[in-house]
Amino acid sequence: MIEPILMTTVRISTFNGTAGLTNATGFFFEHDGALKLITSRHVVLDEDTDHRPDRLEIELHVSRKDLGQSTGFSIPLYQNGHNIWREAKDENGLVDLVAIDIEKNALPRTVVYQAFSFDHLAPANARVELGSTLLVIGYPLGFEDTLHHLPVARQAGLASSFGLRFKGMGYFLADARTHRGISGAPVVMRKPHARPDDPFPWQLLGVHSARLEAFSRDPEHDEILGLNAVWYADALAVFFS
């Protein structure tokens, strides 16, 4: 039996015309019948590196009985010269999250997916202890189960106080080994006291953004920090307002 958490997440390929650019990760989020693809903003536009794709392609499962059956689904990023994704802001400016509307009628008739919802977010008063085990579900370096087209899970630990904005920014820190391609991945934690028969025993805590680095690190003598910025999932509410 395939764990439903693996069906929430899709591999993203970015393109400029027919030229492939980068790999990334995204996941489905649904509310009141509206389905959206969530990923990092820098996946669709990164001014600092002049990364400017004009479309995405995601890989969709099209058979419950045979996960080896999949198809590419192309999503244009611009319409009439305007971007089609929604951005989010806080008091510090843009956050590294975007949402892209998915027209359900345009999806393959037999598409198979699982979507997060607001029911899967941790309660506002949730206590998540420092060092708690988290999972990052995604496609590091585009790596996947090439037979079944499924993502992989990397273990992470909560590395900053959950509920506090690290350095005043809208993210917390996770201690994890991550790679390019996992930007936009959902970061989840098993529900406290989850029932053995719960079909989806996961809480969505945030969205992986990027590895962080210390400016004082000497690449010749110091290992990488292994710390990552994860934007709080409650920021997704703005996309449904």
PDB file of C-alpha atoms in Angstrom:
ATOM      1  CA  MET A   1       0.000   0.000   0.000  1.00  0.00           C
ATOM      2  CA  ILE A   2       1.337   3.435  -0.939  1.00  0.00           C
ATOM      3  CA  GLU A   3       1.404   5.960   1.878  1.00  0.00           C
ATOM      4  CA  PRO A   4      -0.843   8.905   0.884  1.00  0.00           C
ATOM      5  CA  ILE A   5       1.804  11.441   1.943  1.00  0.00           C
ATOM      6  CA  LEU A   6       3.848  10.428  -1.104  1.00  0.00           C
ATOM      7  CA  MET A   7       0.926  11.292  -3.402  1.00  0.00           C
ATOM      8  CA  THR A   8       0.802  14.919  -2.227  1.00  0.00           C
ATOM      9  CA  THR A   9       4.107  15.828  -3.806  1.00  0.00           C
ATOM     10  CA  VAL A  10       5.169  16.234  -7.438  1.00  0.00           C
ATOM     11  CA  ARG A  11       8.428  16.735  -9.252  1.00  0.00           C
ATOM     12  CA  ILE A  12       8.651  20.088 -11.006  1.00  0.00           C
ATOM     13  CA  SER A  13      10.726  20.759 -14.104  1.00  0.00           C
ATOM     14  CA  THR A  14      11.134  24.365 -15.211  1.00  0.00           C
ATOM     15  CA  PHE A  15      11.445  25.392 -18.847  1.00  0.00           C
ATOM     16  CA  ASN A  16      12.066  28.402 -21.019  1.00  0.00           C
ATOM     17  CA  GLY A  17      10.362  27.354 -24.222  1.00  0.00           C
ATOM     18  CA  THR A  18      11.673  23.866 -24.913  1.00  0.00           C
ATOM     19  CA  ALA A  19      14.911  24.367 -22.966  1.00  0.00           C
ATOM     20  CA  GLY A  20      14.956  22.613 -19.601  1.00  0.00           C
ATOM     21  CA  LEU A  21      16.258  24.732 -16.728  1.00  0.00           C
ATOM     22  CA  THR A  22      15.940  23.306 -13.217  1.00  0.00           C
ATOM     23  CA  ASN A  23      14.251  20.685 -11.063  1.00  0.00           C
ATOM     24  CA  ALA A  24      12.210  21.444  -7.958  1.00  0.00           C
ATOM     25  CA  THR A  25       9.435  20.114  -5.757  1.00  0.00           C
ATOM     26  CA  GLY A  26       5.827  21.138  -5.241  1.00  0.00           C
ATOM     27  CA  PHE A  27       2.743  19.819  -3.521  1.00  0.00           C
ATOM     28  CA  PHE A  28      -1.036  20.030  -3.759  1.00  0.00           C
ATOM     29  CA  PHE A  29      -3.154  22.041  -1.340  1.00  0.00           C
ATOM     30  CA  GLU A  30      -6.934  22.154  -1.529  1.00  0.00           C
ATOM     31  CA  HIS A  31      -9.587  24.281   0.153  1.00  0.00           C
ATOM     32  CA  ASP A  32     -13.283  24.732  -0.649  1.00  0.00           C
ATOM     33  CA  GLY A  33     -12.816  22.860  -3.920  1.00  0.00           C
ATOM     34  CA  ALA A  34      -9.923  25.078  -5.069  1.00  0.00           C
ATOM     35  CA  LEU A  35      -6.784  23.096  -5.895  1.00  0.00           C
ATOM     36  CA  LYS A  36      -3.396  24.806  -5.933  1.00  0.00           C
ATOM     37  CA  LEU A  37       0.187  23.793  -6.557  1.00  0.00           C
ATOM     38  CA  ILE A  38       2.485  25.183  -3.860  1.00  0.00           C
ATOM     39  CA  THR A  39       6.205  25.687  -4.357  1.00  0.00           C
ATOM     40  CA  SER A  40       8.989  28.173  -3.628  1.00  0.00           C
ATOM     41  CA  ARG A  41       8.905  31.557  -5.320  1.00  0.00           C
ATOM     42  CA  HIS A  42      12.485  31.213  -6.514  1.00  0.00           C
ATOM     43  CA  VAL A  43      11.374  28.176  -8.544  1.00  0.00           C
ATOM     44  CA  VAL A  44       9.229  30.374 -10.800  1.00  0.00           C
ATOM     45  CA  LEU A  45      11.276  33.578 -10.610  1.00  0.00           C
ATOM     46  CA  ASP A  46      14.656  34.326  -9.089  1.00  0.00           C
ATOM     47  CA  GLU A  47      15.859  37.803  -9.968  1.00  0.00           C
ATOM     48  CA  ASP A  48      19.230  37.293  -8.267  1.00  0.00           C
ATOM     49  CA  THR A  49      20.208  34.467 -10.626  1.00  0.00           C
ATOM     50  CA  ASP A  50      18.093  35.664 -13.582  1.00  0.00           C
ATOM     51  CA  HIS A  51      16.106  32.441 -13.439  1.00  0.00           C
ATOM     52  CA  ARG A  52      12.998  33.202 -15.517  1.00  0.00           C
ATOM     53  CA  PRO A  53      11.163  30.082 -16.739  1.00  0.00           C
ATOM     54  CA  ASP A  54       7.992  30.551 -18.753  1.00  0.00           C
ATOM     55  CA  ARG A  55       6.374  27.248 -17.822  1.00  0.00           C
ATOM     56  CA  LEU A  56       6.496  24.328 -15.412  1.00  0.00           C
ATOM     57  CA  GLU A  57       5.895  20.670 -15.996  1.00  0.00           C
ATOM     58  CA  ILE A  58       4.738  18.346 -13.242  1.00  0.00           C
ATOM     59  CA  GLU A  59       4.480  14.572 -13.314  1.00  0.00           C
ATOM     60  CA  LEU A  60       1.048  13.103 -12.513  1.00  0.00           C
ATOM     61  CA  HIS A  61      -0.028   9.560 -11.723  1.00  0.00           C
ATOM     62  CA  VAL A  62      -2.907   8.371 -13.882  1.00  0.00           C
ATOM     63  CA  SER A  63      -3.631   4.890 -12.500  1.00  0.00           C
ATOM     64  CA  ARG A  64      -4.360   3.697  -8.959  1.00  0.00           C
ATOM     65  CA  LYS A  65      -3.453   0.129  -9.902  1.00  0.00           C
ATOM     66  CA  ASP A  66      -0.216   0.893 -11.723  1.00  0.00           C
ATOM     67  CA  LEU A  67       1.862   3.767 -10.347  1.00  0.00           C
ATOM     68  CA  GLY A  68       4.245   3.292 -13.241  1.00  0.00           C
ATOM     69  CA  GLN A  69       1.696   5.037 -15.441  1.00  0.00           C
ATOM     70  CA  SER A  70       2.304   8.769 -15.364  1.00  0.00           C
ATOM     71  CA  THR A  71       2.076  11.767 -17.637  1.00  0.00           C
ATOM     72  CA  GLY A  72       3.608  15.220 -17.830  1.00  0.00           C
ATOM     73  CA  PHE A  73       1.284  18.177 -17.212  1.00  0.00           C
ATOM     74  CA  SER A  74       2.461  21.547 -18.489  1.00  0.00           C
ATOM     75  CA  ILE A  75       1.579  24.767 -16.651  1.00  0.00           C
ATOM     76  CA  PRO A  76       2.276  28.148 -18.299  1.00  0.00           C
ATOM     77  CA  LEU A  77       3.590  30.764 -15.898  1.00  0.00           C
ATOM     78  CA  TYR A  78       2.472  33.812 -17.877  1.00  0.00           C
ATOM     79  CA  GLN A  79      -0.750  34.842 -19.567  1.00  0.00           C
ATOM     80  CA  ASN A  80      -1.004  38.003 -21.645  1.00  0.00           C
ATOM     81  CA  GLY A  81       2.329  39.107 -20.251  1.00  0.00           C
ATOM     82  CA  HIS A  82       1.308  38.722 -16.610  1.00  0.00           C
ATOM     83  CA  ASN A  83       2.435  36.041 -14.166  1.00  0.00           C
ATOM     84  CA  ILE A  84      -0.297  33.592 -13.178  1.00  0.00           C
ATOM     85  CA  TRP A  85       1.068  32.640  -9.758  1.00  0.00           C
ATOM     86  CA  ARG A  86       0.069  34.289  -6.482  1.00  0.00           C
ATOM     87  CA  GLU A  87       2.754  35.645  -4.192  1.00  0.00           C
ATOM     88  CA  ALA A  88       2.695  36.233  -0.456  1.00  0.00           C
ATOM     89  CA  LYS A  89       4.109  39.110   1.574  1.00  0.00           C
ATOM     90  CA  ASP A  90       4.731  39.841   5.207  1.00  0.00           C
ATOM     91  CA  GLU A  91       6.154  42.870   6.989  1.00  0.00           C
ATOM     92  CA  ASN A  92       9.606  42.022   5.606  1.00  0.00           C
ATOM     93  CA  GLY A  93       8.450  41.819   1.990  1.00  0.00           C
ATOM     94  CA  LEU A  94       7.974  38.846  -0.309  1.00  0.00           C
ATOM     95  CA  VAL A  95       8.112  35.375   1.187  1.00  0.00           C
ATOM     96  CA  ASP A  96       9.552  32.448  -0.706  1.00  0.00           C
ATOM     97  CA  LEU A  97       6.180  30.864  -1.505  1.00  0.00           C
ATOM     98  CA  VAL A  98       3.836  30.874  -4.477  1.00  0.00           C
ATOM     99  CA  ALA A  99       0.542  29.207  -5.333  1.00  0.00           C
ATOM    100  CA  ILE A 100      -0.573  28.273  -8.843  1.00  0.00           C
ATOM    101  CA  ASP A 101      -4.222  27.517  -9.577  1.00  0.00           C
ATOM    102  CA  ILE A 102      -4.840  24.064 -11.012  1.00  0.00           C
ATOM    103  CA  GLU A 103      -7.952  23.662 -13.144  1.00  0.00           C
ATOM    104  CA  LYS A 104      -9.297  20.267 -12.139  1.00  0.00           C
ATOM    105  CA  ASN A 105     -11.165  19.903 -15.426  1.00  0.00           C
ATOM    106  CA  ALA A 106      -7.849  20.169 -17.274  1.00  0.00           C
ATOM    107  CA  LEU A 107      -6.281  17.282 -15.366  1.00  0.00           C
ATOM    108  CA  PRO A 108      -6.263  13.775 -16.850  1.00  0.00           C
ATOM    109  CA  ARG A 109      -9.576  12.023 -16.169  1.00  0.00           C
ATOM    110  CA  THR A 110      -7.898   9.260 -14.151  1.00  0.00           C
ATOM    111  CA  VAL A 111      -5.435  11.465 -12.248  1.00  0.00           C
ATOM    112  CA  VAL A 112      -4.452  10.207  -8.796  1.00  0.00           C
ATOM    113  CA  TYR A 113      -3.242  12.635  -6.136  1.00  0.00           C
ATOM    114  CA  GLN A 114      -3.572  13.575  -2.474  1.00  0.00           C
ATOM    115  CA  ALA A 115      -3.861  17.170  -1.301  1.00  0.00           C
ATOM    116  CA  PHE A 116      -3.103  18.840   1.992  1.00  0.00           C
ATOM    117  CA  SER A 117      -5.777  21.065   3.504  1.00  0.00           C
ATOM    118  CA  PHE A 118      -6.058  23.438   6.444  1.00  0.00           C
ATOM    119  CA  ASP A 119      -7.101  20.432   8.516  1.00  0.00           C
ATOM    120  CA  HIS A 120      -3.524  19.176   8.161  1.00  0.00           C
ATOM    121  CA  LEU A 121      -1.881  22.304   9.581  1.00  0.00           C
ATOM    122  CA  ALA A 122      -0.590  22.206  13.135  1.00  0.00           C
ATOM    123  CA  PRO A 123      -2.902  24.040  15.571  1.00  0.00           C
ATOM    124  CA  ALA A 124      -1.893  27.596  16.393  1.00  0.00           C
ATOM    125  CA  ASN A 125      -1.073  26.569  19.959  1.00  0.00           C
ATOM    126  CA  ALA A 126       0.794  23.412  18.961  1.00  0.00           C
ATOM    127  CA  ARG A 127       3.953  22.692  20.906  1.00  0.00           C
ATOM    128  CA  VAL A 128       6.645  21.220  18.714  1.00  0.00           C
ATOM    129  CA  GLU A 129       9.714  20.460  20.766  1.00  0.00           C
ATOM    130  CA  LEU A 130      13.190  21.419  19.679  1.00  0.00           C
ATOM    131  CA  GLY A 131      14.815  18.431  17.996  1.00  0.00           C
ATOM    132  CA  SER A 132      11.494  16.883  16.928  1.00  0.00           C
ATOM    133  CA  THR A 133      11.784  14.554  13.968  1.00  0.00           C
ATOM    134  CA  LEU A 134      10.454  16.030  10.723  1.00  0.00           C
ATOM    135  CA  LEU A 135      10.292  14.695   7.177  1.00  0.00           C
ATOM    136  CA  VAL A 136      11.053  16.623   4.001  1.00  0.00           C
ATOM    137  CA  ILE A 137       9.184  15.012   1.092  1.00  0.00           C
ATOM    138  CA  GLY A 138      10.655  15.798  -2.301  1.00  0.00           C
ATOM    139  CA  TYR A 139      13.026  15.246  -5.185  1.00  0.00           C
ATOM    140  CA  PRO A 140      16.639  16.106  -4.222  1.00  0.00           C
ATOM    141  CA  LEU A 141      18.628  16.660  -7.410  1.00  0.00           C
ATOM    142  CA  GLY A 142      15.548  15.402  -9.267  1.00  0.00           C
ATOM    143  CA  PHE A 143      16.037  11.957  -7.705  1.00  0.00           C
ATOM    144  CA  GLU A 144      12.928   9.765  -7.561  1.00  0.00           C
ATOM    145  CA  ASP A 145      11.653   6.212  -7.711  1.00  0.00           C
ATOM    146  CA  THR A 146      11.833   6.101 -11.499  1.00  0.00           C
ATOM    147  CA  LEU A 147       9.578   3.055 -11.704  1.00  0.00           C
ATOM    148  CA  HIS A 148       6.728   4.393  -9.595  1.00  0.00           C
ATOM    149  CA  HIS A 149       7.488   8.134  -9.973  1.00  0.00           C
ATOM    150  CA  LEU A 150       7.391   8.786  -6.244  1.00  0.00           C
ATOM    151  CA  PRO A 151       9.368  11.234  -4.085  1.00  0.00           C
ATOM    152  CA  VAL A 152      11.689  10.322  -1.248  1.00  0.00           C
ATOM    153  CA  ALA A 153      11.656  11.413   2.390  1.00  0.00           C
ATOM    154  CA  ARG A 154      14.659  13.009   4.071  1.00  0.00           C
ATOM    155  CA  GLN A 155      14.782  13.104   7.861  1.00  0.00           C
ATOM    156  CA  ALA A 156      15.173  16.470   9.528  1.00  0.00           C
ATOM    157  CA  GLY A 157      15.219  17.838  13.038  1.00  0.00           C
ATOM    158  CA  LEU A 158      13.597  21.022  14.297  1.00  0.00           C
ATOM    159  CA  ALA A 159      16.559  23.340  14.829  1.00  0.00           C
ATOM    160  CA  SER A 160      14.909  26.530  16.110  1.00  0.00           C
ATOM    161  CA  SER A 161      12.010  27.334  18.385  1.00  0.00           C
ATOM    162  CA  PHE A 162       8.773  26.494  16.570  1.00  0.00           C
ATOM    163  CA  GLY A 163       6.400  29.452  16.557  1.00  0.00           C
ATOM    164  CA  LEU A 164       9.171  32.060  16.632  1.00  0.00           C
ATOM    165  CA  ARG A 165      10.171  33.797  13.427  1.00  0.00           C
ATOM    166  CA  PHE A 166      13.893  33.157  13.024  1.00  0.00           C
ATOM    167  CA  LYS A 167      15.664  36.536  12.760  1.00  0.00           C
ATOM    168  CA  GLY A 168      12.187  38.027  12.409  1.00  0.00           C
ATOM    169  CA  MET A 169      11.586  36.208   9.141  1.00  0.00           C
ATOM    170  CA  GLY A 170       8.594  33.965   8.488  1.00  0.00           C
ATOM    171  CA  TYR A 171      10.488  30.707   8.758  1.00  0.00           C
ATOM    172  CA  PHE A 172      11.937  28.252  11.229  1.00  0.00           C
ATOM    173  CA  LEU A 173      15.085  26.141  10.867  1.00  0.00           C
ATOM    174  CA  ALA A 174      15.408  22.465  10.086  1.00  0.00           C
ATOM    175  CA  ASP A 175      18.587  20.458  10.453  1.00  0.00           C
ATOM    176  CA  ALA A 176      18.694  18.247   7.363  1.00  0.00           C
ATOM    177  CA  ARG A 177      20.818  17.105   4.491  1.00  0.00           C
ATOM    178  CA  THR A 178      19.220  18.750   1.466  1.00  0.00           C
ATOM    179  CA  HIS A 179      20.094  19.360  -2.162  1.00  0.00           C
ATOM    180  CA  ARG A 180      19.016  21.396  -5.147  1.00  0.00           C
ATOM    181  CA  GLY A 181      15.647  20.209  -6.381  1.00  0.00           C
ATOM    182  CA  ILE A 182      13.979  19.975  -2.998  1.00  0.00           C
ATOM    183  CA  SER A 183      12.897  23.624  -2.906  1.00  0.00           C
ATOM    184  CA  GLY A 184       9.130  23.767  -2.407  1.00  0.00           C
ATOM    185  CA  ALA A 185       8.949  20.470  -0.541  1.00  0.00           C
ATOM    186  CA  PRO A 186       6.409  19.991   2.246  1.00  0.00           C
ATOM    187  CA  VAL A 187       7.932  19.608   5.690  1.00  0.00           C
ATOM    188  CA  VAL A 188       5.768  17.415   7.881  1.00  0.00           C
ATOM    189  CA  MET A 189       5.669  15.866  11.327  1.00  0.00           C
ATOM    190  CA  ARG A 190       3.719  12.861  12.503  1.00  0.00           C
ATOM    191  CA  LYS A 191       0.593  13.896  14.422  1.00  0.00           C
ATOM    192  CA  PRO A 192       0.958  13.527  18.180  1.00  0.00           C
ATOM    193  CA  HIS A 193      -1.062  10.557  19.379  1.00  0.00           C
ATOM    194  CA  ALA A 194      -2.062   9.565  15.832  1.00  0.00           C
ATOM    195  CA  ARG A 195      -4.366   6.565  15.742  1.00  0.00           C
ATOM    196  CA  PRO A 196      -2.932   3.397  14.158  1.00  0.00           C
ATOM    197  CA  ASP A 197      -5.789   3.449  11.612  1.00  0.00           C
ATOM    198  CA  ASP A 198      -5.368   7.130  10.689  1.00  0.00           C
ATOM    199  CA  PRO A 199      -4.929   7.119   6.880  1.00  0.00           C
ATOM    200  CA  PHE A 200      -3.032  10.420   6.944  1.00  0.00           C
ATOM    201  CA  PRO A 201      -1.190  10.812  10.266  1.00  0.00           C
ATOM    202  CA  TRP A 202       0.812  13.898   9.244  1.00  0.00           C
ATOM    203  CA  GLN A 203       0.817  17.596  10.041  1.00  0.00           C
ATOM    204  CA  LEU A 204       2.118  20.121   7.521  1.00  0.00           C
ATOM    205  CA  LEU A 205       4.500  22.445   9.373  1.00  0.00           C
ATOM    206  CA  GLY A 206       6.080  24.336   6.521  1.00  0.00           C
ATOM    207  CA  VAL A 207       7.596  24.575   3.058  1.00  0.00           C
ATOM    208  CA  HIS A 208      11.298  24.030   2.484  1.00  0.00           C
ATOM    209  CA  SER A 209      12.966  27.057   0.922  1.00  0.00           C
ATOM    210  CA  ALA A 210      16.749  26.953   0.909  1.00  0.00           C
ATOM    211  CA  ARG A 211      19.909  25.950   2.720  1.00  0.00           C
ATOM    212  CA  LEU A 212      21.397  28.616   4.943  1.00  0.00           C
ATOM    213  CA  GLU A 213      25.063  29.378   5.222  1.00  0.00           C
ATOM    214  CA  ALA A 214      27.280  31.208   7.705  1.00  0.00           C
ATOM    215  CA  PHE A 215      29.210  34.065   6.172  1.00  0.00           C
ATOM    216  CA  SER A 216      32.154  33.148   8.386  1.00  0.00           C
ATOM    217  CA  ARG A 217      32.424  29.605   7.000  1.00  0.00           C
ATOM    218  CA  ASP A 218      35.751  28.754   5.398  1.00  0.00           C
ATOM    219  CA  PRO A 219      34.891  26.343   2.531  1.00  0.00           C
ATOM    220  CA  GLU A 220      38.326  24.780   2.842  1.00  0.00           C
ATOM    221  CA  HIS A 221      38.134  24.001   6.553  1.00  0.00           C
ATOM    222  CA  ASP A 222      34.474  24.085   7.604  1.00  0.00           C
ATOM    223  CA  GLU A 223      31.661  21.743   6.700  1.00  0.00           C
ATOM    224  CA  ILE A 224      28.364  23.206   5.535  1.00  0.00           C
ATOM    225  CA  LEU A 225      25.950  24.127   8.311  1.00  0.00           C
ATOM    226  CA  GLY A 226      23.234  21.739   7.214  1.00  0.00           C
ATOM    227  CA  LEU A 227      20.561  24.206   8.334  1.00  0.00           C
ATOM    228  CA  ASN A 228      17.573  25.062   6.173  1.00  0.00           C
ATOM    229  CA  ALA A 229      14.878  27.737   6.083  1.00  0.00           C
ATOM    230  CA  VAL A 230      11.321  26.380   6.212  1.00  0.00           C
ATOM    231  CA  TRP A 231       8.487  28.882   5.745  1.00  0.00           C
ATOM    232  CA  TYR A 232       5.609  28.414   8.168  1.00  0.00           C
ATOM    233  CA  ALA A 233       2.645  26.698   6.534  1.00  0.00           C
ATOM    234  CA  ASP A 234       0.113  29.143   7.989  1.00  0.00           C
ATOM    235  CA  ALA A 235       1.330  31.617   5.351  1.00  0.00           C
ATOM    236  CA  LEU A 236      -0.631  29.551   2.814  1.00  0.00           C
ATOM    237  CA  ALA A 237      -3.881  31.076   4.106  1.00  0.00           C
ATOM    238  CA  VAL A 238      -3.279  34.222   2.036  1.00  0.00           C
ATOM    239  CA  PHE A 239      -3.604  32.203  -1.166  1.00  0.00           C
ATOM    240  CA  PHE A 240      -7.211  31.304  -0.332  1.00  0.00           C
ATOM    241  CA  SER A 241      -8.413  34.700   0.880  1.00  0.00           C
TER     242      SER A 241
END
